[in-house]
Structure formats: C-alpha cells, structure tokens
XYZ file of C-alpha atoms in Angstrom:
116
model
C 2.964 -22.313 4.713
C 2.746 -22.153 1.304
C 5.677 -21.930 -0.771
C 5.982 -20.910 -4.245
C 8.451 -20.736 -6.808
C 9.431 -17.364 -7.919
C 12.110 -16.936 -10.052
C 15.156 -19.179 -11.237
C 18.343 -18.961 -8.666
C 20.276 -17.397 -11.951
C 17.929 -14.187 -12.088
C 19.512 -13.336 -8.581
C 22.926 -12.745 -8.719
C 25.219 -12.251 -5.641
C 24.012 -8.646 -4.285
C 21.130 -8.665 -6.512
C 17.981 -7.422 -5.869
C 14.272 -8.250 -7.703
C 10.628 -7.591 -7.229
C 8.347 -10.303 -7.370
C 4.296 -10.434 -6.851
C 3.266 -13.643 -4.593
C -0.406 -13.504 -3.901
C -1.179 -10.050 -4.170
C 1.865 -8.768 -2.531
C 5.299 -7.109 -3.744
C 8.033 -9.290 -2.012
C 11.944 -7.808 -2.933
C 14.233 -10.654 -3.318
C 18.256 -9.792 -2.388
C 20.796 -11.981 -2.470
C 23.331 -10.418 0.145
C 26.251 -12.227 1.620
C 24.970 -15.484 -0.401
C 22.169 -15.522 1.612
C 18.427 -14.935 0.084
C 16.158 -12.742 1.989
C 12.901 -12.148 1.216
C 10.712 -8.642 2.984
C 7.820 -6.995 1.941
C 8.593 -4.096 -0.544
C 7.291 -1.390 1.489
C 7.942 0.323 4.193
C 6.051 -0.140 7.420
C 5.973 3.566 8.156
C 4.531 4.931 5.143
C 4.380 2.229 2.961
C 7.044 3.501 0.605
C 9.071 1.349 -1.713
C 12.526 -0.498 -0.025
C 13.577 -1.499 -3.215
C 16.737 0.830 -4.172
C 17.002 0.662 0.263
C 20.466 0.416 1.358
C 21.979 -2.509 2.777
C 24.519 -2.046 5.898
C 27.031 -3.943 7.742
C 24.933 -5.311 9.998
C 22.430 -6.754 7.559
C 19.555 -4.421 7.723
C 17.876 -2.269 5.039
C 17.608 1.322 5.208
C 14.108 2.836 3.579
C 15.599 5.752 1.297
C 12.935 8.119 2.396
C 13.013 8.338 5.396
C 15.790 6.092 6.758
C 14.023 3.573 9.099
C 15.942 0.580 9.027
C 15.018 -2.967 9.500
C 16.789 -6.641 10.069
C 16.756 -8.668 7.086
C 16.561 -11.619 8.869
C 13.980 -10.697 11.906
C 11.727 -7.672 10.201
C 12.645 -5.718 13.489
C 13.409 -2.121 13.102
C 17.101 -0.688 14.371
C 16.137 2.899 13.388
C 12.683 4.321 13.282
C 12.438 7.830 11.042
C 15.559 9.772 11.668
C 15.219 11.765 8.184
C 14.797 14.324 7.667
C 16.353 16.260 10.896
C 14.305 17.813 13.546
C 11.267 16.342 11.200
C 11.853 12.919 11.290
C 10.925 12.479 15.162
C 7.645 13.726 14.143
C 6.925 11.887 11.223
C 7.807 8.919 13.004
C 4.506 9.467 15.615
C 2.410 9.636 12.446
C 2.799 5.681 12.142
C 3.709 3.673 15.179
C 7.047 1.777 15.211
C 6.414 -1.486 14.042
C 8.261 -4.627 11.705
C 8.943 -5.405 8.223
C 7.239 -8.754 6.882
C 10.032 -11.107 6.245
C 9.352 -14.542 4.500
C 11.301 -17.540 4.480
C 13.246 -18.913 1.661
C 14.900 -21.689 0.265
C 16.594 -22.101 -3.046
C 16.002 -25.175 -4.762
C 16.928 -27.579 -8.359
C 17.922 -23.906 -9.263
C 15.094 -22.070 -8.067
C 13.909 -19.519 -5.287
C 11.210 -20.689 -3.368
C 9.356 -18.017 -1.101
C 7.114 -19.126 2.285
C 4.124 -17.298 2.670
C-alpha cells in the first residue's frame, strides 16, 4: 500500500467534505463523528458522484440519485437502488449490486493521508 498525503487536517473541519485526486481517482474525504473516511466519489451503480450524499445515523452514505447506501467503513451496500419508486428495482438490475471502494486514512502531523 502506498500512503499519500492529500490535505492539511485544517482543510477538513468537523462534518466537512472534500474531493481530492489521488492516483487518477476522485476520492471523497469525510470528517464524520471526528473520524476521517475516504471513499470513491462515485456510486458503483451508475458512477454518479456521492459528494452531496446524506450520511445516515448508522454511518452510511446515501447516493443522492438512486438512494443506494454504503457503509462508510466497509463500503458494503446497505440499500441498493430503492429510488425512484417502482422503477428503482429495475434500475438496480442495470448494474449488479456491488460495494463502494473505501481507503484507509490516517492523520499525522496535521495532515490527512490516504492509503491506495
């Protein structure tokens, strides 16, 4: 694994979000409950951005387009394309259920690092 320093810790305040480019990938950094998460910034369903997705009380990010939800720690789907009503299940068949890429993070000497 290669650790890459991506931003200063000050650039990601509590409940903050920031998309960074790391080795050709757009990675979404989230500061949720004083923990830094790094996830691929595209939903595995149709590759739409997750940056504006809601974070649930259970620690999942919800895709703002088809409302698939993914655990921030594991990337495992907790819900797969429930939206729009009636069509969501059909939309889910377009792309087989799959997990979201997650990356380890560490905070060191005032910087956030991502492992890729």
